[in-house]
Short mmCIF file of C-alpha atoms in Angstrom, two decimals:
data_model
loop_
_atom_site.label_atom_id
_atom_site.label_comp_id
_atom_site.label_asym_id
_atom_site.label_seq_id
_atom_site.Cartn_x
_atom_site.Cartn_y
_atom_site.Cartn_z
CA MET A 1 -86.88 -105.15 -22.06
CA PRO A 2 -86.63 -107.36 -25.16
CA ALA A 3 -89.63 -109.12 -26.60
CA ASN A 4 -90.32 -112.75 -25.87
CA LYS A 5 -88.79 -114.78 -28.71
CA LYS A 6 -91.78 -117.11 -29.03
CA HIS A 7 -93.99 -114.18 -30.12
CA LEU A 8 -91.65 -112.94 -32.86
CA GLU A 9 -91.86 -113.95 -36.52
CA THR A 10 -89.10 -116.38 -37.47
CA SER A 11 -89.67 -116.31 -41.22
CA LEU A 12 -88.47 -113.30 -43.19
CA VAL A 13 -91.16 -113.93 -45.82
CA GLU A 14 -93.92 -113.85 -43.20
CA ARG A 15 -92.54 -110.64 -41.75
CA PHE A 16 -92.20 -109.03 -45.19
CA LEU A 17 -95.76 -110.02 -46.18
CA LYS A 18 -97.21 -108.65 -42.95
CA ILE A 19 -95.35 -105.35 -43.28
CA THR A 20 -96.30 -104.88 -46.94
CA GLY A 21 -99.84 -106.05 -46.20
CA GLY A 22 -100.16 -103.45 -43.49
CA LEU A 23 -98.56 -100.66 -45.49
CA ILE A 24 -99.78 -101.21 -49.03
CA GLY A 25 -102.87 -103.33 -48.38
CA GLY A 26 -104.10 -101.12 -45.56
CA PHE A 27 -103.60 -98.02 -47.69
CA LEU A 28 -105.49 -99.51 -50.63
CA VAL A 29 -108.33 -100.71 -48.41
CA SER A 30 -108.72 -97.25 -46.87
CA ILE A 31 -108.67 -95.54 -50.29
CA THR A 32 -111.14 -97.95 -51.90
CA PHE A 33 -113.41 -97.72 -48.84
CA HIS A 34 -113.67 -93.97 -49.33
CA LEU A 35 -114.21 -94.45 -53.07
CA PHE A 36 -117.02 -96.85 -52.17
CA LEU A 37 -118.60 -94.19 -49.97
CA MET A 38 -118.19 -91.57 -52.72
CA TYR A 39 -120.08 -93.81 -55.13
CA PHE A 40 -123.23 -93.74 -52.99
CA PHE A 41 -122.99 -90.37 -51.22
CA PRO A 42 -121.98 -86.84 -52.31
CA SER A 43 -118.23 -86.68 -52.86
CA PRO A 44 -117.14 -83.31 -51.37
CA PRO A 45 -117.88 -84.09 -47.69
CA ILE A 46 -116.28 -87.52 -47.93
CA TYR A 47 -113.27 -86.12 -49.76
CA THR A 48 -112.68 -83.46 -47.10
CA THR A 49 -112.95 -85.90 -44.18
CA MET A 50 -110.90 -88.54 -46.00
CA PHE A 51 -107.66 -86.88 -44.89
CA VAL A 52 -108.37 -87.71 -41.26
CA THR A 53 -110.49 -90.86 -41.50
CA GLY A 54 -108.26 -92.37 -44.18
CA TYR A 55 -105.21 -92.06 -41.97
CA LEU A 56 -107.04 -93.47 -38.95
CA LEU A 57 -108.39 -96.40 -40.96
CA TRP A 58 -104.94 -97.08 -42.45
CA ALA A 59 -103.32 -97.05 -39.00
CA ILE A 60 -105.92 -99.46 -37.62
CA LEU A 61 -105.52 -101.79 -40.62
CA PHE A 62 -101.73 -101.66 -40.23
CA ILE A 63 -102.04 -102.87 -36.63
CA VAL A 64 -104.64 -105.52 -37.54
CA ALA A 65 -102.23 -106.95 -40.13
CA PHE A 66 -99.89 -107.93 -37.31
CA LEU A 67 -102.66 -109.41 -35.19
CA ILE A 68 -103.62 -111.94 -37.88
CA ASN A 69 -101.68 -115.18 -37.50
CA LYS A 70 -100.74 -115.94 -41.10
CA ALA A 71 -99.47 -113.36 -43.57
CA TYR A 72 -101.27 -114.83 -46.55
CA LYS A 73 -104.57 -114.32 -44.68
CA VAL A 74 -103.75 -110.61 -44.39
CA TRP A 75 -103.38 -110.31 -48.15
CA LEU A 76 -106.48 -112.45 -48.80
CA ILE A 77 -108.65 -110.40 -46.46
CA TYR A 78 -107.34 -107.05 -47.65
CA GLY A 79 -107.51 -108.13 -51.29
CA GLY A 80 -111.11 -109.24 -50.82
CA LEU A 81 -112.00 -105.94 -49.18
CA ILE A 82 -110.30 -103.98 -51.97
CA PHE A 83 -112.26 -105.94 -54.57
CA LEU A 84 -115.53 -105.56 -52.63
CA PHE A 85 -115.14 -101.80 -52.20
CA TYR A 86 -114.11 -101.26 -55.84
CA LEU A 87 -116.84 -103.53 -57.22
CA PRO A 88 -119.39 -100.75 -57.98
CA TYR A 89 -116.84 -99.09 -60.26
CA LEU A 90 -116.10 -102.39 -62.00
CA ILE A 91 -119.78 -103.13 -62.60
CA THR A 92 -120.76 -99.67 -63.85
CA PRO A 93 -120.61 -99.41 -67.66
CA ILE A 94 -118.25 -96.82 -69.10
CA HIS A 95 -120.01 -93.78 -70.57
CA LEU A 96 -117.94 -92.13 -73.25
#
């Protein structure tokens, strides 16, 4: 049974931004989330469970990208989360 036309995206740009937001943005959010955890907790246990939890988090974020009404909001939310999770690495001074 085909989908109801009123629920489908009419704009190709909106559809492209949601797909890339779910794929790329969701992947980057899941990776930076685990990096965030590795900053505060021991790395080996997080690294070993990241293979499963990273995929689950990415899949959930991919679905959430299509539940958000506007595509630019997907990129704003995911970009903000990426920045927030990577912030401890940006603040820490570089030790040579």
